[in-house]
Coordinates of C-alpha atoms and ligand atoms in Angstrom, one line a residue:
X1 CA 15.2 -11.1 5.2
X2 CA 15.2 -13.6 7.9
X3 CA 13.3 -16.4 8.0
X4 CA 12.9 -18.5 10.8
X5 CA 10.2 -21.1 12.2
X6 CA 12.2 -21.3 15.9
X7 CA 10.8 -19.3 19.0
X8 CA 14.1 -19.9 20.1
X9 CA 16.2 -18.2 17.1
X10 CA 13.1 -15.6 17.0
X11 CA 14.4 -14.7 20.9
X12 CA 18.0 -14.5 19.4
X13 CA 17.8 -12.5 16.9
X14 CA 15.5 -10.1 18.9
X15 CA 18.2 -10.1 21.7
X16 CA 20.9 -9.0 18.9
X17 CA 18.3 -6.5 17.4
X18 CA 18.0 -4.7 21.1
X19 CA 22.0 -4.9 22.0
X20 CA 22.5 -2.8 18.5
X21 CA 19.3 -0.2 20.1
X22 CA 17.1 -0.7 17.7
X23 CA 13.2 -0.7 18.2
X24 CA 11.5 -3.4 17.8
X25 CA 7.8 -4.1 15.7
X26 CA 5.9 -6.8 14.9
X27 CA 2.9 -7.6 12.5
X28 CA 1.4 -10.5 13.5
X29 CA -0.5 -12.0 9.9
X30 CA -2.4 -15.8 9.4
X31 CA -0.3 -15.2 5.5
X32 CA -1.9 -15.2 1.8
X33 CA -0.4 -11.5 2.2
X34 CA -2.1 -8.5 0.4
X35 CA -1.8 -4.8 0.9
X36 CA -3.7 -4.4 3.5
X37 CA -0.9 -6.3 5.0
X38 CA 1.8 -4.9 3.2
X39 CA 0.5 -1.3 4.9
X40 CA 1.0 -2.4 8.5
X41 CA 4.6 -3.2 7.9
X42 CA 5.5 -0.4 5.9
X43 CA 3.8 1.3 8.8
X44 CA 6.4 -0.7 11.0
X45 CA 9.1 -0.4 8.5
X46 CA 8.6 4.2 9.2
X47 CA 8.0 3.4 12.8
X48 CA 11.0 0.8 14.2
X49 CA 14.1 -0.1 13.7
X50 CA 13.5 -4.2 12.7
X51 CA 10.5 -5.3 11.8
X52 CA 9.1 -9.1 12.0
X53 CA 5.9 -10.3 10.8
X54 CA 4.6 -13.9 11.7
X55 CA 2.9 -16.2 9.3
X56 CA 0.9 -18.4 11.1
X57 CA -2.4 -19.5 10.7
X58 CA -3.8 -19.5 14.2
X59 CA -5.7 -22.9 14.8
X60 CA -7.3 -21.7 18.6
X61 CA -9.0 -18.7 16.9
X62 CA -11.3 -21.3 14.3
X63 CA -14.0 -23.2 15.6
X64 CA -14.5 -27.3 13.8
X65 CA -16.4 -26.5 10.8
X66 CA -14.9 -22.6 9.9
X67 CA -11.8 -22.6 7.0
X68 CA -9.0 -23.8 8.7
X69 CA -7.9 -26.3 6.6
X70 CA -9.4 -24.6 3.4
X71 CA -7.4 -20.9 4.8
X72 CA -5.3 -19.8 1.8
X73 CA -1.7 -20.7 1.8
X74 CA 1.1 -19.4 -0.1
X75 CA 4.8 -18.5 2.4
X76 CA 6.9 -18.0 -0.7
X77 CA 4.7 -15.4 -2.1
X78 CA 4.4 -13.8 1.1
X79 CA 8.1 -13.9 1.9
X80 CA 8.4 -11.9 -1.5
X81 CA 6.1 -9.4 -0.5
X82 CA 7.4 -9.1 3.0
X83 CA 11.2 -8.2 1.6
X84 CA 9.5 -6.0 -1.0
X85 CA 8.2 -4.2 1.8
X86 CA 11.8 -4.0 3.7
X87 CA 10.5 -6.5 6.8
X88 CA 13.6 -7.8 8.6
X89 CA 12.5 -10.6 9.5
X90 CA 9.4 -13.4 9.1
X91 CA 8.3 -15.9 11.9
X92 CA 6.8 -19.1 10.1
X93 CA 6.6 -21.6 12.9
X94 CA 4.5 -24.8 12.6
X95 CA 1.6 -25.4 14.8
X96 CA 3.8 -27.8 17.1
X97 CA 6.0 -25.1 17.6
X98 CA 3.5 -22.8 19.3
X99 CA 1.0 -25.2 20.6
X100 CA 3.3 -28.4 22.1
X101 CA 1.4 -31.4 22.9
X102 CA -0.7 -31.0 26.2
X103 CA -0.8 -27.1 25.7
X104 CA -4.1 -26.0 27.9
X105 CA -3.1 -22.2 28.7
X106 CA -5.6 -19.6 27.4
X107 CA -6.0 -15.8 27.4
X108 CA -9.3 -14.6 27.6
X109 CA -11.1 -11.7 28.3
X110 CA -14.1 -12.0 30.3
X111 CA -16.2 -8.8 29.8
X112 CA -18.9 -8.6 26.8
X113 CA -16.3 -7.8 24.8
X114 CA -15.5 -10.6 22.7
X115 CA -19.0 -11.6 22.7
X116 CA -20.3 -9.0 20.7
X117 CA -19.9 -9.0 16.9
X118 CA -18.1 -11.4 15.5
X119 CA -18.0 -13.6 18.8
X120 CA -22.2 -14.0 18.5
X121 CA -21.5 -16.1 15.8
X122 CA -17.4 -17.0 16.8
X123 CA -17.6 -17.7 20.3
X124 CA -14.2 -18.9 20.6
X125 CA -12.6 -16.9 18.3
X126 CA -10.9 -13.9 20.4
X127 CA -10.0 -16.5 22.8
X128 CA -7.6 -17.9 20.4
X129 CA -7.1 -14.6 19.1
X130 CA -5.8 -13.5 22.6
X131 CA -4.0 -16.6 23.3
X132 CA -1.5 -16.6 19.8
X133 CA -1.1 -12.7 19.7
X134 CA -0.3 -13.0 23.8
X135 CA 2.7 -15.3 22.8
X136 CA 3.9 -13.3 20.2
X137 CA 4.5 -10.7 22.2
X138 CA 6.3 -12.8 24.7
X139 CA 8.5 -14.5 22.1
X140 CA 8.9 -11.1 20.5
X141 CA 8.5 -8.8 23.0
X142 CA 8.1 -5.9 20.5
X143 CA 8.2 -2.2 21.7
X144 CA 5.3 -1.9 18.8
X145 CA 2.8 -4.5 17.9
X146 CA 0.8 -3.2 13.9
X147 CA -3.1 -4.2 13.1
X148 CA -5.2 -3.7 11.0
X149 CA -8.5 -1.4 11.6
X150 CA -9.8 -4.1 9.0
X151 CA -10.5 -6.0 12.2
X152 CA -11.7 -3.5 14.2
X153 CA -12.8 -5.8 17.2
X154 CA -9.8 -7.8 17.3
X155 CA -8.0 -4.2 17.5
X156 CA -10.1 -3.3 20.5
X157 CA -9.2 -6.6 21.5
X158 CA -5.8 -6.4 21.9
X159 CA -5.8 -3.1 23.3
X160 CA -7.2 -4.2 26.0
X161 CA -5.9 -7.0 27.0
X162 CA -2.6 -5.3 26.2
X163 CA -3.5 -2.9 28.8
X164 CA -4.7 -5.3 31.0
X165 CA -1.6 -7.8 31.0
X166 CA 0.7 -4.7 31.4
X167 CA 2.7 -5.7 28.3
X168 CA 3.8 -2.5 27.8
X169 CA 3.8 -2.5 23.8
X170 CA 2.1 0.2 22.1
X171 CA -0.5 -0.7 19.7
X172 CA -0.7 1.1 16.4
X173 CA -4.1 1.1 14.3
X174 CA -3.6 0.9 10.8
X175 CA -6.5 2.0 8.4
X176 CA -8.2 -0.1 5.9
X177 CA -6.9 -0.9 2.9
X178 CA -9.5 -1.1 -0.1
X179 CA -9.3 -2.5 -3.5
X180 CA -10.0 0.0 -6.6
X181 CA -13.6 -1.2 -6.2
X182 CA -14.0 0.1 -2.7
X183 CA -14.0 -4.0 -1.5
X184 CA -11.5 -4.2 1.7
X185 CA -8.5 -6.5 0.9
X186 CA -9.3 -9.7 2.7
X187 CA -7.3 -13.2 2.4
X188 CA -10.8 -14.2 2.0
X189 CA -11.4 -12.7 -1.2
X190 CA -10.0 -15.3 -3.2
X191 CA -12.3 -17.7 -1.9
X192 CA -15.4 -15.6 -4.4
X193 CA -16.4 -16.4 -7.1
X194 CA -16.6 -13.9 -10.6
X195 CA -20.5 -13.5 -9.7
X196 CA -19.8 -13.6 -5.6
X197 CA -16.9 -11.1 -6.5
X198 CA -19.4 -8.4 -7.9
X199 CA -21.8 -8.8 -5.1
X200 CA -19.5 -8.4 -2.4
X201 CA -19.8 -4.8 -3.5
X202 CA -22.5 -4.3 -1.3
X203 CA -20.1 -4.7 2.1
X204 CA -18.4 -1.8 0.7
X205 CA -21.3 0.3 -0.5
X206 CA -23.4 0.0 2.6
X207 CA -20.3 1.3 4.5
X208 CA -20.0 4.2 2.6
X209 CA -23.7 4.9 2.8
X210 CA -23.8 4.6 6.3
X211 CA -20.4 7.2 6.6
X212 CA -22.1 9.5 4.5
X213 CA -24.9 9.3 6.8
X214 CA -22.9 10.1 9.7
X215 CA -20.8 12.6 8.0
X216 CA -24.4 14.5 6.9
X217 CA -25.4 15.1 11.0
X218 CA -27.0 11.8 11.2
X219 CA -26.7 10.8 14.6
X220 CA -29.7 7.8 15.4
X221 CA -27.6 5.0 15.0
X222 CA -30.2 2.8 14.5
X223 CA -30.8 4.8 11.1
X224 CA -27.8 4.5 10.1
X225 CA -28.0 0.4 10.6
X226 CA -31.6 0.3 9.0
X227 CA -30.3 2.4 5.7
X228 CA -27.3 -0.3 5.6
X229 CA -28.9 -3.3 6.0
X230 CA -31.9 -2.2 3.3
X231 CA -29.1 -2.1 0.6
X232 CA -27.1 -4.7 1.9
X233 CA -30.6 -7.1 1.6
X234 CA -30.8 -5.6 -2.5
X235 CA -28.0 -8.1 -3.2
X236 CA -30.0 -11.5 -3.3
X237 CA -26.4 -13.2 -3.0
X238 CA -25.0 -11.4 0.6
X239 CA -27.0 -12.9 4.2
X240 CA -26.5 -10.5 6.6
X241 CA -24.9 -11.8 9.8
X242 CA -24.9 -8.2 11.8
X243 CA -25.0 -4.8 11.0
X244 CA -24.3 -2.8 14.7
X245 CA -23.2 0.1 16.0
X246 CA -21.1 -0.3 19.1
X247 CA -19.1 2.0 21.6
X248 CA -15.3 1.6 19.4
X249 CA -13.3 0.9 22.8
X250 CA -15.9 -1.1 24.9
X251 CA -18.0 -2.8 22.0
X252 CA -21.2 -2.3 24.1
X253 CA -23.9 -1.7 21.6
X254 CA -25.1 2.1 21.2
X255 CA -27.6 4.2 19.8
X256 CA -26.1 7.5 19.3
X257 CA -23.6 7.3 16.7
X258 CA -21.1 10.0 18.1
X259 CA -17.3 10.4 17.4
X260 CA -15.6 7.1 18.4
X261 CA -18.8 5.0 17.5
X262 CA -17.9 2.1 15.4
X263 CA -20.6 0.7 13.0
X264 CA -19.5 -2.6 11.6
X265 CA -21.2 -5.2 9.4
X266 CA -20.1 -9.3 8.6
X267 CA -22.2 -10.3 5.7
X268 CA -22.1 -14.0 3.9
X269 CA -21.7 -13.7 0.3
X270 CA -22.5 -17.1 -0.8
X271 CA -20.4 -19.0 1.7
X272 CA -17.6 -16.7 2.5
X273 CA -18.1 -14.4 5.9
X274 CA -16.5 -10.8 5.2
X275 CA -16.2 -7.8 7.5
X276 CA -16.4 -4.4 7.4
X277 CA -16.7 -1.4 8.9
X278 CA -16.1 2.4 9.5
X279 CA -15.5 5.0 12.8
X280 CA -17.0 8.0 12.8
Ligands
AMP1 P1 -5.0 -11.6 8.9 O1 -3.8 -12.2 8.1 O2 -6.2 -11.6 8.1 O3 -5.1 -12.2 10.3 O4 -4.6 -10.1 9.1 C1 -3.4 -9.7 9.8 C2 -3.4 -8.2 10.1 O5 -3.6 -7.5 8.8 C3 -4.6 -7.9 11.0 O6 -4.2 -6.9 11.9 C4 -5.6 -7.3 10.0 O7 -6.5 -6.4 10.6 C5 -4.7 -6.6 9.0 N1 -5.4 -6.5 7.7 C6 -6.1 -7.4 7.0 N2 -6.7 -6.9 5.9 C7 -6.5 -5.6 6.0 C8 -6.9 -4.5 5.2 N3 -7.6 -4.6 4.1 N4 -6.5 -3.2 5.5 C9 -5.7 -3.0 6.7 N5 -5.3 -4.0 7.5 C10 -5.7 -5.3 7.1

């Protein structure tokens, strides 16, 4: 496997890939790898010819006070897993390499969008999202781009401004990859303690409820969200932060959950912020 922290020997090797025909896909990560990770490239791996992942822990997309500087780190481990996983190639730049000195250029969407959700209590957060992926794809310039349904705003996300900046990559949606427990794999995990660990249950619980709900004929959304939150609020370690049921492409909040509706949930156990959700 390749491993390079240079946009400029990331647009070589690309250019080489291309000349020999092969597709191209990239799996943009922040590291600490897990399965859920390891899914989207085998994903990549079935779907394209050379893979690369990036490594990079995103500084635009954390507002002062979130886990930057606490975000787990560990590039060797993740290299391993990477070539376990038969990726080509890894991207590992430093943050000078992507942001130089002066940088003031920003993608943004400008609808509701990336205000619902997460971005009530991250405002700035898909800005930077938008931003890093956006050059990516122009260092890259994959044919197919591999994320995680884990994240299923940031998916929705990039769709659209994917769409919107005519980048011409497809975007593949890769389900969510769970721990025996039913927990979804998250960097963030390791941040939980033993206790924190066992009560972190309740993300995954709740979302199970709320699909059997759905599954049953329940279609009031607002049921749906009322049953979840009520057994998310048993755990006397988890704060909710939302529990919502949105429209999946346009995030605009909805009360009929119909096919396509996405009902997703971030919840504080102690003081780590984890995500979840389901489609149904
Ligand atoms: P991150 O490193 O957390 O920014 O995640 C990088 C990519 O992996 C994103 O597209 C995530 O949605 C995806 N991802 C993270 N955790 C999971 C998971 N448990 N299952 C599936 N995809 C995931």
């Amino acid at each position: 496997m390749i491993i390079t922290c240079k946009i400029s020997e990331v647009r070589e090797l690309v250019r080489k890939w291309r000349s020999e025909g092969h597709t191209i896909g990239l799996v943009p990560t922040m590291g600490y790898l897990h399965e859920g990770h390891a899914s989207l490239v085998d994903k990549a791996v079935a779907m394209c010819g050379r893979v690369i992942a990036s490594d990079f822990v995103n500084p635009t997309q954390f507002a002062p006070g979130e886990d930057l500087e606490s975000y787990p780190r560990d590039f060797d481990r993740d290299c391993r897993l990477l070539e376990e996983h038969g990726c080509h190639a890894v991207f590992h730049p430093d943050v000078s390499e992507m942001y130089s000195p002066g940088y003031a250029t920003y993608v943004e969407i400008l609808s509701d969008m990336p205000k619902q959700l997460c971005g009530r209590t991250r405002p700035i957060h898909f800005r930077g999202v938008c931003t890093v992926v956006s050059k990516l794809f122009n260092i890259v310039t994959p044919d197919k781009a591999f994320f995680g349904e884990k994240d299923a705003q940031q998916l929705a996300i990039i769709r659209r401004m994917t769409e919107d900046m005519s980048y011409g990559i497809e975007i593949i949606g890769c389900p969510i990859v769970r721990e025996a427990d039913g927990l979804a794999k998250s960097s963030r995990n390791t941040y939980l303690s033993p206790k924190e660990r066992k009560a972190a249950l309740i993300l995954s619980r709740s979302i199970f409820l709320g699909r059997k709900m759905a599954d049953s004929g329940e279609t009031d959304a607002l049921k749906i969200t009322d049953a979840m939150r009520k057994l998310i609020e048993s755990e006397p370690l988890a704060r909710i932060d939302y529990v919502s049921a949105v429209n999946g492409t346009t995030m605009e909040p909805v009360r009929e959950a119909v096919k396509g509706t996405l009902i997703a949930i971030a919840v504080y156990i102690g003081k780590t912020r984890l995500i979840d959700n389901f489609t149904v």
